[in-house]
PDB file of C-alpha atoms in Angstrom:
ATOM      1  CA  UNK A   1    -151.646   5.390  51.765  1.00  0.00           C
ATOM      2  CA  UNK A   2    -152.658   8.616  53.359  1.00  0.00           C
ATOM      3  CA  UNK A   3    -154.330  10.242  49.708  1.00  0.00           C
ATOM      4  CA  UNK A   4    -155.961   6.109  49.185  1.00  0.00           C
ATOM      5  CA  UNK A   5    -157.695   6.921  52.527  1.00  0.00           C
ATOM      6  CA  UNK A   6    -158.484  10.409  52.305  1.00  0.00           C
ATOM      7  CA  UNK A   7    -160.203   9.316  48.913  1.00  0.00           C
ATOM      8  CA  UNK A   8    -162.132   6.983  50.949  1.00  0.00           C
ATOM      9  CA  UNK A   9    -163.243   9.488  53.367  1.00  0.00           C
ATOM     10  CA  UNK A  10    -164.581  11.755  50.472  1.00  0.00           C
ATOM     11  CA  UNK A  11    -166.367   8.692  48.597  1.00  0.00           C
ATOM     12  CA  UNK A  12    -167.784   7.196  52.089  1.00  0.00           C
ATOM     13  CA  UNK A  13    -168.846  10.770  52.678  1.00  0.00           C
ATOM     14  CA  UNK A  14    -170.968  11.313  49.869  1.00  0.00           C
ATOM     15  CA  UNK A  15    -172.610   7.843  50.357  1.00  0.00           C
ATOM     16  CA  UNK A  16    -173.720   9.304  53.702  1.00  0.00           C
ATOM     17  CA  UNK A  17    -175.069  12.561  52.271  1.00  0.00           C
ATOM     18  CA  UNK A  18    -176.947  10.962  49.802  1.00  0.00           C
ATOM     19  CA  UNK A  19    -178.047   8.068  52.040  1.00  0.00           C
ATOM     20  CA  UNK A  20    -179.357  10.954  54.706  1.00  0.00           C
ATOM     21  CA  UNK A  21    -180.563  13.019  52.003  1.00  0.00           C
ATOM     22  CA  UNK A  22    -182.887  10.874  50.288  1.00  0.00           C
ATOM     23  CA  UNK A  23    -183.782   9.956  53.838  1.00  0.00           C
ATOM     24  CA  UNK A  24    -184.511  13.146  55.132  1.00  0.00           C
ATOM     25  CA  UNK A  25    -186.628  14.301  51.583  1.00  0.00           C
ATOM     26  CA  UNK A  26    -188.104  10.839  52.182  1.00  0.00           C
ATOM     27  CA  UNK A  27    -189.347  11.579  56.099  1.00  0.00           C
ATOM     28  CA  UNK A  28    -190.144  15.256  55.038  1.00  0.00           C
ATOM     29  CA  UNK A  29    -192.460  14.085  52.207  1.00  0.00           C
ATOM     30  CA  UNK A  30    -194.469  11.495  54.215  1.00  0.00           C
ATOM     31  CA  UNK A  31    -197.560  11.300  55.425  1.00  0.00           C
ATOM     32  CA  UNK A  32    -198.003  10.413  58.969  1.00  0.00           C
ATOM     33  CA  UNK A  33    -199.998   7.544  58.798  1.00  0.00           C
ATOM     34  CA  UNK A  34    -197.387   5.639  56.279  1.00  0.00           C
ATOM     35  CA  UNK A  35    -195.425   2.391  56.951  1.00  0.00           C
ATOM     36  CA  UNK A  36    -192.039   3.040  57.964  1.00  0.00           C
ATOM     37  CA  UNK A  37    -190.397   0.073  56.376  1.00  0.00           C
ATOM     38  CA  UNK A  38    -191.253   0.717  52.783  1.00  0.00           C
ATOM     39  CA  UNK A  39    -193.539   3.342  50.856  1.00  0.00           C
ATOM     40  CA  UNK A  40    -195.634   2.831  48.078  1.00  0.00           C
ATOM     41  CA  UNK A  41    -194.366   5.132  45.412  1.00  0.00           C
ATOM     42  CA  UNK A  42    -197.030   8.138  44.700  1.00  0.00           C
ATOM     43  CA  UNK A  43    -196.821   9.754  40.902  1.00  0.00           C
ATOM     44  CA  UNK A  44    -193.935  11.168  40.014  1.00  0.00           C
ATOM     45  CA  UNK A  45    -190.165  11.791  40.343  1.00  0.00           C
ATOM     46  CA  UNK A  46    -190.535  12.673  43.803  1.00  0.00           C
ATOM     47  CA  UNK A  47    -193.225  10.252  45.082  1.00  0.00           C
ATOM     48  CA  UNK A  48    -190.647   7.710  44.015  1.00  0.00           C
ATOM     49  CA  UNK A  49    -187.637   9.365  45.155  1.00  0.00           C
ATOM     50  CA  UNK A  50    -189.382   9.364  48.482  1.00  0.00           C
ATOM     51  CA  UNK A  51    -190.030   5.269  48.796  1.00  0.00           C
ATOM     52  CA  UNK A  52    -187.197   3.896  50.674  1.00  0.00           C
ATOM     53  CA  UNK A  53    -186.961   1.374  53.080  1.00  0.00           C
ATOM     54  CA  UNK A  54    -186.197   3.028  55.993  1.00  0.00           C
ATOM     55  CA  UNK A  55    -184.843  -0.196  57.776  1.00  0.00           C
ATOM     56  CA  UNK A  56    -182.276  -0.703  55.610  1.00  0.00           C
ATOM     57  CA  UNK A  57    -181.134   2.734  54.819  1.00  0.00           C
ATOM     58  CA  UNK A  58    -180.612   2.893  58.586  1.00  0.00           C
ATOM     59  CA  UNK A  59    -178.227   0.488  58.347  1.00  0.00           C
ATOM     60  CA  UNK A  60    -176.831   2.232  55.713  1.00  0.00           C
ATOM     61  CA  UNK A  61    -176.656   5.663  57.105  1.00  0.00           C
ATOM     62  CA  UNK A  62    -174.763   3.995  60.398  1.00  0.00           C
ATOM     63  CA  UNK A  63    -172.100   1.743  58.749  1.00  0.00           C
ATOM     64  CA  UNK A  64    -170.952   4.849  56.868  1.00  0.00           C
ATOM     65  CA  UNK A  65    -170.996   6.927  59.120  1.00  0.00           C
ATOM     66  CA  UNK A  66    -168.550   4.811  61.788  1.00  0.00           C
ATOM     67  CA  UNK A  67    -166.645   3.776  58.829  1.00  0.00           C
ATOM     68  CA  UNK A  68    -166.229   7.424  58.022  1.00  0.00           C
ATOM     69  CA  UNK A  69    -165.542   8.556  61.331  1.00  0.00           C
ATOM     70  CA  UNK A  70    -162.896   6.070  61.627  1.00  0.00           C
ATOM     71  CA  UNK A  71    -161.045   7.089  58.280  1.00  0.00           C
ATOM     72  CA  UNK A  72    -161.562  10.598  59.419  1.00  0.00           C
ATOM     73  CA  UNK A  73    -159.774   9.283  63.131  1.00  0.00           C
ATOM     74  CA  UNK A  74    -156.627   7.410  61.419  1.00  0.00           C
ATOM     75  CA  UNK A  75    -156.037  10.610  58.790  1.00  0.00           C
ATOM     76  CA  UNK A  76    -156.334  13.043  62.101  1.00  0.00           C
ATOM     77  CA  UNK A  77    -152.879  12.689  63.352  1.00  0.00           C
ATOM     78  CA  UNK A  78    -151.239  13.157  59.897  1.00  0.00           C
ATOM     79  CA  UNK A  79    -153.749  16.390  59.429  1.00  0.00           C
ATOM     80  CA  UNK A  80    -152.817  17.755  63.054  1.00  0.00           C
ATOM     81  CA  UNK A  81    -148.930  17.462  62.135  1.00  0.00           C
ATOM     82  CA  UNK A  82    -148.479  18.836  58.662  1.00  0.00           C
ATOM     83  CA  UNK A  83    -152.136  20.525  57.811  1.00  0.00           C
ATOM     84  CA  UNK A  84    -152.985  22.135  60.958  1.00  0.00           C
ATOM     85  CA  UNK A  85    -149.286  23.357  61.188  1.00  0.00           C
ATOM     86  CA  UNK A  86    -149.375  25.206  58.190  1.00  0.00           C
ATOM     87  CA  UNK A  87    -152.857  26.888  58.527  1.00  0.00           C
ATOM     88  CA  UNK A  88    -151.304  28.295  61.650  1.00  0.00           C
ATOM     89  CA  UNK A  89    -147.950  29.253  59.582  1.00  0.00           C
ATOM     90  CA  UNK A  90    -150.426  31.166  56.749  1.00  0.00           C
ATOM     91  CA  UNK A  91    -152.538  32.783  59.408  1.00  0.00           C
ATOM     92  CA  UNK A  92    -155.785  31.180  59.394  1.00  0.00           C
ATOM     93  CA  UNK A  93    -156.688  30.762  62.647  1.00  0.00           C
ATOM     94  CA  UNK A  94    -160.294  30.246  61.128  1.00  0.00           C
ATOM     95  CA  UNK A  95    -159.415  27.265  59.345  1.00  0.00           C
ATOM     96  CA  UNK A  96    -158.150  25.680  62.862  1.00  0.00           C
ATOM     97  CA  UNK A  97    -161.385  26.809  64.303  1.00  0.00           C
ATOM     98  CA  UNK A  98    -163.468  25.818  61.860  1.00  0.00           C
ATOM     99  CA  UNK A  99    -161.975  21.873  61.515  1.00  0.00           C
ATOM    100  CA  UNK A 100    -162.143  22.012  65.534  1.00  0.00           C
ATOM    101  CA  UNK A 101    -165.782  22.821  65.324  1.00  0.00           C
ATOM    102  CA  UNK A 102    -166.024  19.999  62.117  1.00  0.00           C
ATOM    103  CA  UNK A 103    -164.335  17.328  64.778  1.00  0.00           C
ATOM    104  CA  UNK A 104    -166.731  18.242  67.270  1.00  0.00           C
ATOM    105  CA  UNK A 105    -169.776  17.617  65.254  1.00  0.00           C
ATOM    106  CA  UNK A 106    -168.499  14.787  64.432  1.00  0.00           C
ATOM    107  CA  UNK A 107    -168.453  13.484  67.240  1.00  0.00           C
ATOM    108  CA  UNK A 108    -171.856  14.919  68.195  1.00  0.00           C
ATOM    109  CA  UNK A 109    -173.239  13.264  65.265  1.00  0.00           C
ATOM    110  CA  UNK A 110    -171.532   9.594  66.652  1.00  0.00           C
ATOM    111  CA  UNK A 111    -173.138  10.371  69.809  1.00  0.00           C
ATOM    112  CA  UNK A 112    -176.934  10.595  68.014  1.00  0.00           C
ATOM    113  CA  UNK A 113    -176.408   7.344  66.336  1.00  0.00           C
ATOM    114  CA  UNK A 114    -177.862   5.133  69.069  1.00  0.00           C
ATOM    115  CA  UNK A 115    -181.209   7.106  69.190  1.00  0.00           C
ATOM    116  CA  UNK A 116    -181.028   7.816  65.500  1.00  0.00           C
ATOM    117  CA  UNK A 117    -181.281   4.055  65.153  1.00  0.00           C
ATOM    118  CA  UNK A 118    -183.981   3.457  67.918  1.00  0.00           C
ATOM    119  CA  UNK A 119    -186.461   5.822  66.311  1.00  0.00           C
ATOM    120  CA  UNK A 120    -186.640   4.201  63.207  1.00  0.00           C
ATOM    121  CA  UNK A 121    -187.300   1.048  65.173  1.00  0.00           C
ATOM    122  CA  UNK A 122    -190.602   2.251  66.066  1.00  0.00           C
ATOM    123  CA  UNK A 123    -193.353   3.578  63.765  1.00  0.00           C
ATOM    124  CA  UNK A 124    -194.685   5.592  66.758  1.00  0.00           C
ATOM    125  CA  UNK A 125    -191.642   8.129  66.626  1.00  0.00           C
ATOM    126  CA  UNK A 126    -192.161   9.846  63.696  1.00  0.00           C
ATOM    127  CA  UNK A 127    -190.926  13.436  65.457  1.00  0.00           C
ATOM    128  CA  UNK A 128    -187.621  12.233  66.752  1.00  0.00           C
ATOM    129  CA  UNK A 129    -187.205   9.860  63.962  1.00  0.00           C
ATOM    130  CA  UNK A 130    -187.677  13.600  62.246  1.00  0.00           C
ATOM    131  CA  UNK A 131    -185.556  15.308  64.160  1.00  0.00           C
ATOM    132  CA  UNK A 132    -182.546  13.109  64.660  1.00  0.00           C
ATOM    133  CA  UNK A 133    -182.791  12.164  60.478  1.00  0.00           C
ATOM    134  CA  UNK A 134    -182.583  16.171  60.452  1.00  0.00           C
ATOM    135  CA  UNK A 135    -179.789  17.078  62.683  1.00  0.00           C
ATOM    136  CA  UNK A 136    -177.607  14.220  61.270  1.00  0.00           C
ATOM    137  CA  UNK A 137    -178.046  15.741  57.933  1.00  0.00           C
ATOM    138  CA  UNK A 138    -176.707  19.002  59.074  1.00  0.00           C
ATOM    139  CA  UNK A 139    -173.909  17.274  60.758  1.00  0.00           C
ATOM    140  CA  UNK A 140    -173.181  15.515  57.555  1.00  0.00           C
ATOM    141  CA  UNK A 141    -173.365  18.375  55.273  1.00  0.00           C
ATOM    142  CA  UNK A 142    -171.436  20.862  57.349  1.00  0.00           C
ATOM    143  CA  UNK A 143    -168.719  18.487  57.920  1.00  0.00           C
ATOM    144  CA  UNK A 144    -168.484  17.806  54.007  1.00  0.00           C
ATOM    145  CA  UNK A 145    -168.480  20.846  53.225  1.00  0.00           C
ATOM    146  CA  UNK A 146    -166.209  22.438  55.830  1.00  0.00           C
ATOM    147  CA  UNK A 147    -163.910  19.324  55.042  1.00  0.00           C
ATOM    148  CA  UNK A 148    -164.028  20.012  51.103  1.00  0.00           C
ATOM    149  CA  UNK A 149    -163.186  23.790  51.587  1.00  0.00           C
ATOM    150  CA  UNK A 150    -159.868  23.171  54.031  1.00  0.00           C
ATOM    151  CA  UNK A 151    -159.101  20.886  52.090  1.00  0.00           C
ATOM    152  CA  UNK A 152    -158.882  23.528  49.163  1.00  0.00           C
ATOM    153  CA  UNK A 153    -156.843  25.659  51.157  1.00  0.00           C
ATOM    154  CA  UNK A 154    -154.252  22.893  52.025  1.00  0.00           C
ATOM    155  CA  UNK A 155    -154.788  19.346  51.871  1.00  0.00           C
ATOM    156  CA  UNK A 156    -153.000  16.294  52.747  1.00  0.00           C
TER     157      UNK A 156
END
């Protein structure tokens, strides 16, 4: 049950980094006078890469994300007794440091949701809209990839 979940967690994952990727690309590619709910497509690979509906890829980006975070909560007490023990027993205390750091953005990252959402409610935000597509990216990222790389020393 515990590798059927942790499976989960990786696939949910990378549903959230490429939701919040093509997000991101999408905000970082737009003009400033453009609808938020859907973009025409401009020439090109990237002008279409960078038409999303924003709307819905918010709701995207957030149902992953807490269904992520939960995974990631029911595996934590299996990785705190038998993972976390044995980075201590190989001497890596950077390992425990570095998933401590991992939980905490994490949890950062749940606390941005609400405003994440609420400035793609309103065209008017384009900055924070920016900014909190942005740091939830880096949240995202670092957390796969910090996840990915323990994982390779000892997994579950």
């Amino acid at each position: 049950m515990i590798i059927l979940l942790l499976l989960l967690h990786g696939l949910l994952s990378v549903l959230l980094l490429g939701a919040l990727t093509h997000q991101s690309a999408s905000l970082l590619r737009r003009r400033p006078e453009s609808n938020d709910r859907s973009i025409e497509p401009t020439a090109g690979f990237m002008g279409h890469y960078s038409a999303i509906n924003g709307r819905l890829m918010v709701t995207a980006v957030v149902v992953c994300y807490l269904i992520t975070f939960t995974i990631g909560a029911v595996l934590y007490p299996t990785y705190r007794l038998d993972v976390r023990v044995a980075f201590a027993e190989m001497q890596l205390p950077w390992a425990i440091a570095l998933f401590e750091i991992k939980e905490h953005w994490a949890a950062l990252g749940l606390g941005l949701l609400p405003f994440y959402v609420q400035s793609w409610r309103s065209a008017a935000m384009r900055q924070p809209k920016l900014v909190l597509t942005l740091c939830l990216s880096v949240v995202v990222w670092f957390n796969f990839i910090v996840g990915h790389v323990l994982n390779n020393f000892r997994g579950l």
